[in-house]
Amino acid sequence: MTPAQQSAKTAEICRLAPVVPVLVIDDLSHAKPLAQALVAGGLPALEVTLRTPVALDAIRAMAEVPGGVVGAGTLLTPADVRAAKAAGATFGVSPGATERIIAACEEEGLPLLPGAATASEIMALLERGYTVQKFFPAEQAGGAAYLKSIGSPIPQVRFCPTGGISLKIAPDYLALKNILCVGGSWVAPKERMAAGDWAGITTLAREAAALPRSA
Ligand SMILES: O=C(O)C(=O)C[C@H](O)[C@H](O)COP(=O)(O)O
């Protein structure tokens, strides 16, 4: 898959909804009802972070949920990329970007949303052909004001910022022309998952899905 094809695909995924839930799943039995709850609330694109032992099995279970588009987050090595693809992930997300991760995703045909946090990192990915990038960690690295400034000299790169974003501040990002969507874990709080409060998670998803965006 070429970088242009990768970016076209990640742009399509980012346009599905204003928010991509970032999920940390500890209990495999939560995977399916969680995906169903989020899709029912209008958030089809789901990022399962590879931060827990059950993450790959969770991706397998969630990939069967109708309407869901399940990706793998926290890709740190080429082995992560191959395991994510084998588990049925349809896209990948990385907190940063290395040549090895990028090459592995291109080889596997796994559309990658590569992470960047500085102008030079953004430019390096742009040179490589990646026009859709994750901005991480968004709030800590400068927030919406930073991305607005980056948009002046580098308007051709569009972002999915993640890290520290909430329902309250998401609109600051979504109002920018260079933002396709935001990522965040707030739509799937640990306590609600532990309590099996899937209806509550659908309500959070609905609020997030209703956020207006300009790009
Ligand atoms: O592990 C990854 O690859 C990630 O994608 C990092 C996440 O995007 C952020 O950790 C989400 O941040 P919060 O919404 O503040 O919880």
PDB file of C-alpha atoms and ligand atoms in Angstrom:
ATOM      1  CA  MET A   1       0.000   0.000   0.000  1.00  0.00           C
ATOM      2  CA  THR A   2       1.495   3.369  -0.985  1.00  0.00           C
ATOM      3  CA  PRO A   3       1.627   6.297   1.454  1.00  0.00           C
ATOM      4  CA  ALA A   4      -1.024   8.085  -0.645  1.00  0.00           C
ATOM      5  CA  GLN A   5      -3.329   5.081  -0.411  1.00  0.00           C
ATOM      6  CA  GLN A   6      -2.642   4.837   3.323  1.00  0.00           C
ATOM      7  CA  SER A   7      -3.562   8.492   3.868  1.00  0.00           C
ATOM      8  CA  ALA A   8      -6.690   8.231   1.691  1.00  0.00           C
ATOM      9  CA  LYS A   9      -7.863   5.301   3.783  1.00  0.00           C
ATOM     10  CA  THR A  10      -7.115   6.893   7.163  1.00  0.00           C
ATOM     11  CA  ALA A  11      -8.869  10.084   6.013  1.00  0.00           C
ATOM     12  CA  GLU A  12     -11.932   8.018   5.141  1.00  0.00           C
ATOM     13  CA  ILE A  13     -11.867   6.357   8.568  1.00  0.00           C
ATOM     14  CA  CYS A  14     -11.376   9.699  10.367  1.00  0.00           C
ATOM     15  CA  ARG A  15     -14.376  11.136   8.525  1.00  0.00           C
ATOM     16  CA  LEU A  16     -16.738   8.435   9.808  1.00  0.00           C
ATOM     17  CA  ALA A  17     -17.408  10.358  13.035  1.00  0.00           C
ATOM     18  CA  PRO A  18     -16.008  13.359  14.946  1.00  0.00           C
ATOM     19  CA  VAL A  19     -14.535  11.100  17.638  1.00  0.00           C
ATOM     20  CA  VAL A  20     -12.512   7.876  17.528  1.00  0.00           C
ATOM     21  CA  PRO A  21     -12.781   6.134  20.904  1.00  0.00           C
ATOM     22  CA  VAL A  22      -9.387   5.111  22.275  1.00  0.00           C
ATOM     23  CA  LEU A  23      -9.988   1.875  24.151  1.00  0.00           C
ATOM     24  CA  VAL A  24      -8.004   0.141  26.871  1.00  0.00           C
ATOM     25  CA  ILE A  25      -9.619  -3.256  27.341  1.00  0.00           C
ATOM     26  CA  ASP A  26      -8.646  -5.350  30.372  1.00  0.00           C
ATOM     27  CA  ASP A  27     -11.465  -7.884  30.236  1.00  0.00           C
ATOM     28  CA  LEU A  28     -12.060  -9.738  26.980  1.00  0.00           C
ATOM     29  CA  SER A  29     -15.749 -10.191  27.803  1.00  0.00           C
ATOM     30  CA  HIS A  30     -16.136  -6.407  27.503  1.00  0.00           C
ATOM     31  CA  ALA A  31     -14.943  -6.246  23.903  1.00  0.00           C
ATOM     32  CA  LYS A  32     -18.099  -7.123  22.024  1.00  0.00           C
ATOM     33  CA  PRO A  33     -20.689  -5.239  24.143  1.00  0.00           C
ATOM     34  CA  LEU A  34     -18.359  -2.224  24.206  1.00  0.00           C
ATOM     35  CA  ALA A  35     -18.075  -2.167  20.411  1.00  0.00           C
ATOM     36  CA  GLN A  36     -21.834  -2.624  20.075  1.00  0.00           C
ATOM     37  CA  ALA A  37     -22.492   0.235  22.527  1.00  0.00           C
ATOM     38  CA  LEU A  38     -20.145   2.641  20.722  1.00  0.00           C
ATOM     39  CA  VAL A  39     -21.395   1.758  17.236  1.00  0.00           C
ATOM     40  CA  ALA A  40     -24.998   2.136  18.452  1.00  0.00           C
ATOM     41  CA  GLY A  41     -24.112   5.609  19.710  1.00  0.00           C
ATOM     42  CA  GLY A  42     -22.772   6.633  16.302  1.00  0.00           C
ATOM     43  CA  LEU A  43     -19.023   6.019  16.696  1.00  0.00           C
ATOM     44  CA  PRO A  44     -18.036   3.268  14.226  1.00  0.00           C
ATOM     45  CA  ALA A  45     -14.240   3.745  14.122  1.00  0.00           C
ATOM     46  CA  LEU A  46     -12.674   2.181  17.230  1.00  0.00           C
ATOM     47  CA  GLU A  47      -9.031   2.155  18.312  1.00  0.00           C
ATOM     48  CA  VAL A  48      -8.070  -0.721  20.582  1.00  0.00           C
ATOM     49  CA  THR A  49      -4.743   0.042  22.217  1.00  0.00           C
ATOM     50  CA  LEU A  50      -2.267  -2.835  22.354  1.00  0.00           C
ATOM     51  CA  ARG A  51      -1.593  -2.060  25.992  1.00  0.00           C
ATOM     52  CA  THR A  52      -3.262  -5.045  27.616  1.00  0.00           C
ATOM     53  CA  PRO A  53      -2.760  -8.815  27.259  1.00  0.00           C
ATOM     54  CA  VAL A  54      -6.245  -9.280  25.780  1.00  0.00           C
ATOM     55  CA  ALA A  55      -6.019  -6.470  23.208  1.00  0.00           C
ATOM     56  CA  LEU A  56      -5.473  -8.684  20.146  1.00  0.00           C
ATOM     57  CA  ASP A  57      -8.299 -11.035  21.128  1.00  0.00           C
ATOM     58  CA  ALA A  58     -10.476  -7.983  21.774  1.00  0.00           C
ATOM     59  CA  ILE A  59      -9.784  -6.783  18.216  1.00  0.00           C
ATOM     60  CA  ARG A  60     -10.780 -10.244  16.929  1.00  0.00           C
ATOM     61  CA  ALA A  61     -14.059 -10.117  18.861  1.00  0.00           C
ATOM     62  CA  MET A  62     -14.869  -6.524  17.935  1.00  0.00           C
ATOM     63  CA  ALA A  63     -14.119  -7.038  14.238  1.00  0.00           C
ATOM     64  CA  GLU A  64     -17.270  -9.190  14.109  1.00  0.00           C
ATOM     65  CA  VAL A  65     -19.550  -6.397  15.311  1.00  0.00           C
ATOM     66  CA  PRO A  66     -21.616  -5.087  12.381  1.00  0.00           C
ATOM     67  CA  GLY A  67     -20.926  -1.471  11.548  1.00  0.00           C
ATOM     68  CA  GLY A  68     -17.639  -1.321  13.466  1.00  0.00           C
ATOM     69  CA  VAL A  69     -14.302  -0.349  11.913  1.00  0.00           C
ATOM     70  CA  VAL A  70     -11.720  -1.684  14.336  1.00  0.00           C
ATOM     71  CA  GLY A  71      -8.115  -0.562  14.442  1.00  0.00           C
ATOM     72  CA  ALA A  72      -5.121  -1.193  16.663  1.00  0.00           C
ATOM     73  CA  GLY A  73      -3.430   1.564  18.643  1.00  0.00           C
ATOM     74  CA  THR A  74      -0.075   1.739  20.418  1.00  0.00           C
ATOM     75  CA  LEU A  75       1.765   0.105  17.493  1.00  0.00           C
ATOM     76  CA  LEU A  76       5.401   0.221  18.615  1.00  0.00           C
ATOM     77  CA  THR A  77       7.116  -2.531  16.614  1.00  0.00           C
ATOM     78  CA  PRO A  78       6.775  -4.289  13.246  1.00  0.00           C
ATOM     79  CA  ALA A  79       5.680  -7.369  15.227  1.00  0.00           C
ATOM     80  CA  ASP A  80       2.778  -5.312  16.660  1.00  0.00           C
ATOM     81  CA  VAL A  81       1.810  -4.349  13.113  1.00  0.00           C
ATOM     82  CA  ARG A  82       1.767  -7.964  11.925  1.00  0.00           C
ATOM     83  CA  ALA A  83      -0.138  -9.162  14.988  1.00  0.00           C
ATOM     84  CA  ALA A  84      -2.713  -6.375  14.615  1.00  0.00           C
ATOM     85  CA  LYS A  85      -3.289  -7.187  10.966  1.00  0.00           C
ATOM     86  CA  ALA A  86      -3.587 -10.919  11.716  1.00  0.00           C
ATOM     87  CA  ALA A  87      -6.155 -10.160  14.434  1.00  0.00           C
ATOM     88  CA  GLY A  88      -8.347  -8.348  11.910  1.00  0.00           C
ATOM     89  CA  ALA A  89      -7.460  -4.700  12.531  1.00  0.00           C
ATOM     90  CA  THR A  90      -8.409  -2.533   9.547  1.00  0.00           C
ATOM     91  CA  PHE A  91      -6.185   0.383  10.520  1.00  0.00           C
ATOM     92  CA  GLY A  92      -3.286   1.119  12.823  1.00  0.00           C
ATOM     93  CA  VAL A  93      -2.363   4.017  15.073  1.00  0.00           C
ATOM     94  CA  SER A  94       1.050   4.779  16.493  1.00  0.00           C
ATOM     95  CA  PRO A  95       2.000   7.378  19.115  1.00  0.00           C
ATOM     96  CA  GLY A  96       4.937   8.381  16.899  1.00  0.00           C
ATOM     97  CA  ALA A  97       6.394   7.119  13.655  1.00  0.00           C
ATOM     98  CA  THR A  98       9.521   5.161  12.801  1.00  0.00           C
ATOM     99  CA  GLU A  99      10.748   3.962   9.434  1.00  0.00           C
ATOM    100  CA  ARG A 100      10.309   0.346  10.571  1.00  0.00           C
ATOM    101  CA  ILE A 101       6.682   0.840  11.656  1.00  0.00           C
ATOM    102  CA  ILE A 102       5.822   2.718   8.463  1.00  0.00           C
ATOM    103  CA  ALA A 103       7.457   0.077   6.257  1.00  0.00           C
ATOM    104  CA  ALA A 104       5.705  -2.752   8.116  1.00  0.00           C
ATOM    105  CA  CYS A 105       2.285  -1.103   7.673  1.00  0.00           C
ATOM    106  CA  GLU A 106       2.915  -0.475   3.967  1.00  0.00           C
ATOM    107  CA  GLU A 107       4.009  -4.114   3.501  1.00  0.00           C
ATOM    108  CA  GLU A 108       1.053  -5.521   5.444  1.00  0.00           C
ATOM    109  CA  GLY A 109      -1.448  -3.186   3.781  1.00  0.00           C
ATOM    110  CA  LEU A 110      -2.501  -1.816   7.167  1.00  0.00           C
ATOM    111  CA  PRO A 111      -3.472   1.869   6.822  1.00  0.00           C
ATOM    112  CA  LEU A 112      -1.434   3.754   9.417  1.00  0.00           C
ATOM    113  CA  LEU A 113      -2.282   6.921  11.263  1.00  0.00           C
ATOM    114  CA  PRO A 114       1.280   7.871  12.234  1.00  0.00           C
ATOM    115  CA  GLY A 115       1.928  10.106  15.208  1.00  0.00           C
ATOM    116  CA  ALA A 116       3.756  13.449  15.160  1.00  0.00           C
ATOM    117  CA  ALA A 117       4.119  16.285  17.651  1.00  0.00           C
ATOM    118  CA  THR A 118       6.519  18.833  16.139  1.00  0.00           C
ATOM    119  CA  ALA A 119       6.776  20.728  12.848  1.00  0.00           C
ATOM    120  CA  SER A 120       9.818  18.649  11.832  1.00  0.00           C
ATOM    121  CA  GLU A 121       8.066  15.348  12.586  1.00  0.00           C
ATOM    122  CA  ILE A 122       5.010  16.497  10.658  1.00  0.00           C
ATOM    123  CA  MET A 123       7.209  17.583   7.726  1.00  0.00           C
ATOM    124  CA  ALA A 124       9.143  14.297   7.740  1.00  0.00           C
ATOM    125  CA  LEU A 125       5.893  12.337   7.487  1.00  0.00           C
ATOM    126  CA  LEU A 126       4.641  14.692   4.782  1.00  0.00           C
ATOM    127  CA  GLU A 127       7.843  14.118   2.782  1.00  0.00           C
ATOM    128  CA  ARG A 128       7.192  10.399   3.133  1.00  0.00           C
ATOM    129  CA  GLY A 129       3.679  10.958   1.672  1.00  0.00           C
ATOM    130  CA  TYR A 130       1.561  10.921   4.838  1.00  0.00           C
ATOM    131  CA  THR A 131      -0.969  13.762   4.719  1.00  0.00           C
ATOM    132  CA  VAL A 132      -3.149  12.425   7.543  1.00  0.00           C
ATOM    133  CA  GLN A 133      -1.430  12.219  10.924  1.00  0.00           C
ATOM    134  CA  LYS A 134      -2.162  11.768  14.581  1.00  0.00           C
ATOM    135  CA  PHE A 135      -1.121  14.689  16.785  1.00  0.00           C
ATOM    136  CA  PHE A 136      -0.021  13.211  20.090  1.00  0.00           C
ATOM    137  CA  PRO A 137      -0.050  14.001  22.975  1.00  0.00           C
ATOM    138  CA  ALA A 138      -2.401  16.737  21.870  1.00  0.00           C
ATOM    139  CA  GLU A 139      -3.134  18.733  25.014  1.00  0.00           C
ATOM    140  CA  GLN A 140       0.365  18.387  26.420  1.00  0.00           C
ATOM    141  CA  ALA A 141       2.066  19.284  23.126  1.00  0.00           C
ATOM    142  CA  GLY A 142       0.225  22.563  22.607  1.00  0.00           C
ATOM    143  CA  GLY A 143      -3.418  21.772  22.026  1.00  0.00           C
ATOM    144  CA  ALA A 144      -5.761  23.288  19.475  1.00  0.00           C
ATOM    145  CA  ALA A 145      -3.837  26.589  19.379  1.00  0.00           C
ATOM    146  CA  TYR A 146      -0.704  24.725  18.300  1.00  0.00           C
ATOM    147  CA  LEU A 147      -2.518  22.868  15.510  1.00  0.00           C
ATOM    148  CA  LYS A 148      -4.074  26.110  14.318  1.00  0.00           C
ATOM    149  CA  SER A 149      -0.581  27.611  14.007  1.00  0.00           C
ATOM    150  CA  ILE A 150       0.789  24.522  12.217  1.00  0.00           C
ATOM    151  CA  GLY A 151      -2.074  24.864   9.730  1.00  0.00           C
ATOM    152  CA  SER A 152      -0.720  28.166   8.425  1.00  0.00           C
ATOM    153  CA  PRO A 153       2.584  26.925   6.953  1.00  0.00           C
ATOM    154  CA  ILE A 154       1.519  23.266   6.533  1.00  0.00           C
ATOM    155  CA  PRO A 155      -2.180  23.355   5.519  1.00  0.00           C
ATOM    156  CA  GLN A 156      -1.967  20.122   3.505  1.00  0.00           C
ATOM    157  CA  VAL A 157      -1.646  17.892   6.577  1.00  0.00           C
ATOM    158  CA  ARG A 158      -4.835  16.956   8.405  1.00  0.00           C
ATOM    159  CA  PHE A 159      -4.859  15.602  11.933  1.00  0.00           C
ATOM    160  CA  CYS A 160      -6.542  13.382  14.429  1.00  0.00           C
ATOM    161  CA  PRO A 161      -5.332  14.818  17.755  1.00  0.00           C
ATOM    162  CA  THR A 162      -5.419  12.550  20.807  1.00  0.00           C
ATOM    163  CA  GLY A 163      -4.225  12.819  24.382  1.00  0.00           C
ATOM    164  CA  GLY A 164      -6.072  14.704  27.084  1.00  0.00           C
ATOM    165  CA  ILE A 165      -9.118  15.542  24.960  1.00  0.00           C
ATOM    166  CA  SER A 166     -12.582  15.617  26.554  1.00  0.00           C
ATOM    167  CA  LEU A 167     -16.123  16.325  25.371  1.00  0.00           C
ATOM    168  CA  LYS A 168     -15.691  19.866  26.676  1.00  0.00           C
ATOM    169  CA  ILE A 169     -12.548  20.755  24.721  1.00  0.00           C
ATOM    170  CA  ALA A 170     -13.101  18.603  21.616  1.00  0.00           C
ATOM    171  CA  PRO A 171     -15.024  21.463  19.894  1.00  0.00           C
ATOM    172  CA  ASP A 172     -11.883  23.672  20.019  1.00  0.00           C
ATOM    173  CA  TYR A 173     -10.123  21.108  17.819  1.00  0.00           C
ATOM    174  CA  LEU A 174     -13.081  20.203  15.616  1.00  0.00           C
ATOM    175  CA  ALA A 175     -13.555  23.870  14.667  1.00  0.00           C
ATOM    176  CA  LEU A 176     -10.162  23.871  12.892  1.00  0.00           C
ATOM    177  CA  LYS A 177      -9.878  23.291   9.146  1.00  0.00           C
ATOM    178  CA  ASN A 178      -6.939  20.878   9.522  1.00  0.00           C
ATOM    179  CA  ILE A 179      -8.708  18.501  11.931  1.00  0.00           C
ATOM    180  CA  LEU A 180     -10.616  15.491  10.620  1.00  0.00           C
ATOM    181  CA  CYS A 181     -11.614  14.026  13.986  1.00  0.00           C
ATOM    182  CA  VAL A 182     -10.301  13.705  17.535  1.00  0.00           C
ATOM    183  CA  GLY A 183      -9.414  10.590  19.520  1.00  0.00           C
ATOM    184  CA  GLY A 184     -10.185  10.077  23.167  1.00  0.00           C
ATOM    185  CA  SER A 185     -10.763   7.569  25.907  1.00  0.00           C
ATOM    186  CA  TRP A 186     -13.469   9.600  27.646  1.00  0.00           C
ATOM    187  CA  VAL A 187     -16.285   7.779  25.803  1.00  0.00           C
ATOM    188  CA  ALA A 188     -15.333   4.441  27.398  1.00  0.00           C
ATOM    189  CA  PRO A 189     -14.533   5.078  31.068  1.00  0.00           C
ATOM    190  CA  LYS A 190     -13.062   2.168  33.033  1.00  0.00           C
ATOM    191  CA  GLU A 191     -15.773   2.355  35.730  1.00  0.00           C
ATOM    192  CA  ARG A 192     -18.610   2.111  33.226  1.00  0.00           C
ATOM    193  CA  MET A 193     -16.992  -0.852  31.506  1.00  0.00           C
ATOM    194  CA  ALA A 194     -16.445  -2.573  34.867  1.00  0.00           C
ATOM    195  CA  ALA A 195     -20.098  -1.970  35.764  1.00  0.00           C
ATOM    196  CA  GLY A 196     -21.307  -3.252  32.388  1.00  0.00           C
ATOM    197  CA  ASP A 197     -23.026   0.095  31.838  1.00  0.00           C
ATOM    198  CA  TRP A 198     -23.209  -0.249  28.065  1.00  0.00           C
ATOM    199  CA  ALA A 199     -26.268   2.007  27.827  1.00  0.00           C
ATOM    200  CA  GLY A 200     -24.289   4.720  29.608  1.00  0.00           C
ATOM    201  CA  ILE A 201     -21.451   4.285  27.105  1.00  0.00           C
ATOM    202  CA  THR A 202     -23.924   4.586  24.219  1.00  0.00           C
ATOM    203  CA  THR A 203     -25.095   7.888  25.738  1.00  0.00           C
ATOM    204  CA  LEU A 204     -21.490   9.154  25.905  1.00  0.00           C
ATOM    205  CA  ALA A 205     -20.958   8.030  22.307  1.00  0.00           C
ATOM    206  CA  ARG A 206     -24.110   9.864  21.163  1.00  0.00           C
ATOM    207  CA  GLU A 207     -22.893  13.109  22.742  1.00  0.00           C
ATOM    208  CA  ALA A 208     -19.527  12.693  21.022  1.00  0.00           C
ATOM    209  CA  ALA A 209     -21.068  11.756  17.665  1.00  0.00           C
ATOM    210  CA  ALA A 210     -23.188  14.922  17.758  1.00  0.00           C
ATOM    211  CA  LEU A 211     -20.183  17.256  18.009  1.00  0.00           C
ATOM    212  CA  PRO A 212     -20.018  19.611  15.013  1.00  0.00           C
ATOM    213  CA  ARG A 213     -16.837  19.746  12.937  1.00  0.00           C
ATOM    214  CA  SER A 214     -15.707  22.043  10.183  1.00  0.00           C
ATOM    215  CA  ALA A 215     -13.300  19.928   8.080  1.00  0.00           C
TER     216      ALA A 215
HETATM  217  O1  LIG B   1      -1.657   4.305  22.864  1.00  0.00           O
HETATM  218  C1  LIG B   1      -1.777   4.923  21.819  1.00  0.00           C
HETATM  219  O2  LIG B   1      -1.298   4.612  20.724  1.00  0.00           O
HETATM  220  C2  LIG B   1      -2.600   6.066  21.808  1.00  0.00           C
HETATM  221  O3  LIG B   1      -3.359   6.156  20.882  1.00  0.00           O
HETATM  222  C3  LIG B   1      -2.560   7.058  22.868  1.00  0.00           C
HETATM  223  C4  LIG B   1      -3.942   7.588  23.075  1.00  0.00           C
HETATM  224  O4  LIG B   1      -4.363   8.233  21.923  1.00  0.00           O
HETATM  225  C5  LIG B   1      -4.061   8.488  24.209  1.00  0.00           C
HETATM  226  O5  LIG B   1      -3.442   7.912  25.320  1.00  0.00           O
HETATM  227  C6  LIG B   1      -5.499   8.769  24.508  1.00  0.00           C
HETATM  228  O6  LIG B   1      -5.475   9.735  25.445  1.00  0.00           O
HETATM  229  P1  LIG B   1      -6.639  10.029  26.491  1.00  0.00           P
HETATM  230  O7  LIG B   1      -7.896  10.282  25.700  1.00  0.00           O
HETATM  231  O8  LIG B   1      -6.140  11.210  27.219  1.00  0.00           O
HETATM  232  O9  LIG B   1      -6.742   8.805  27.342  1.00  0.00           O
END
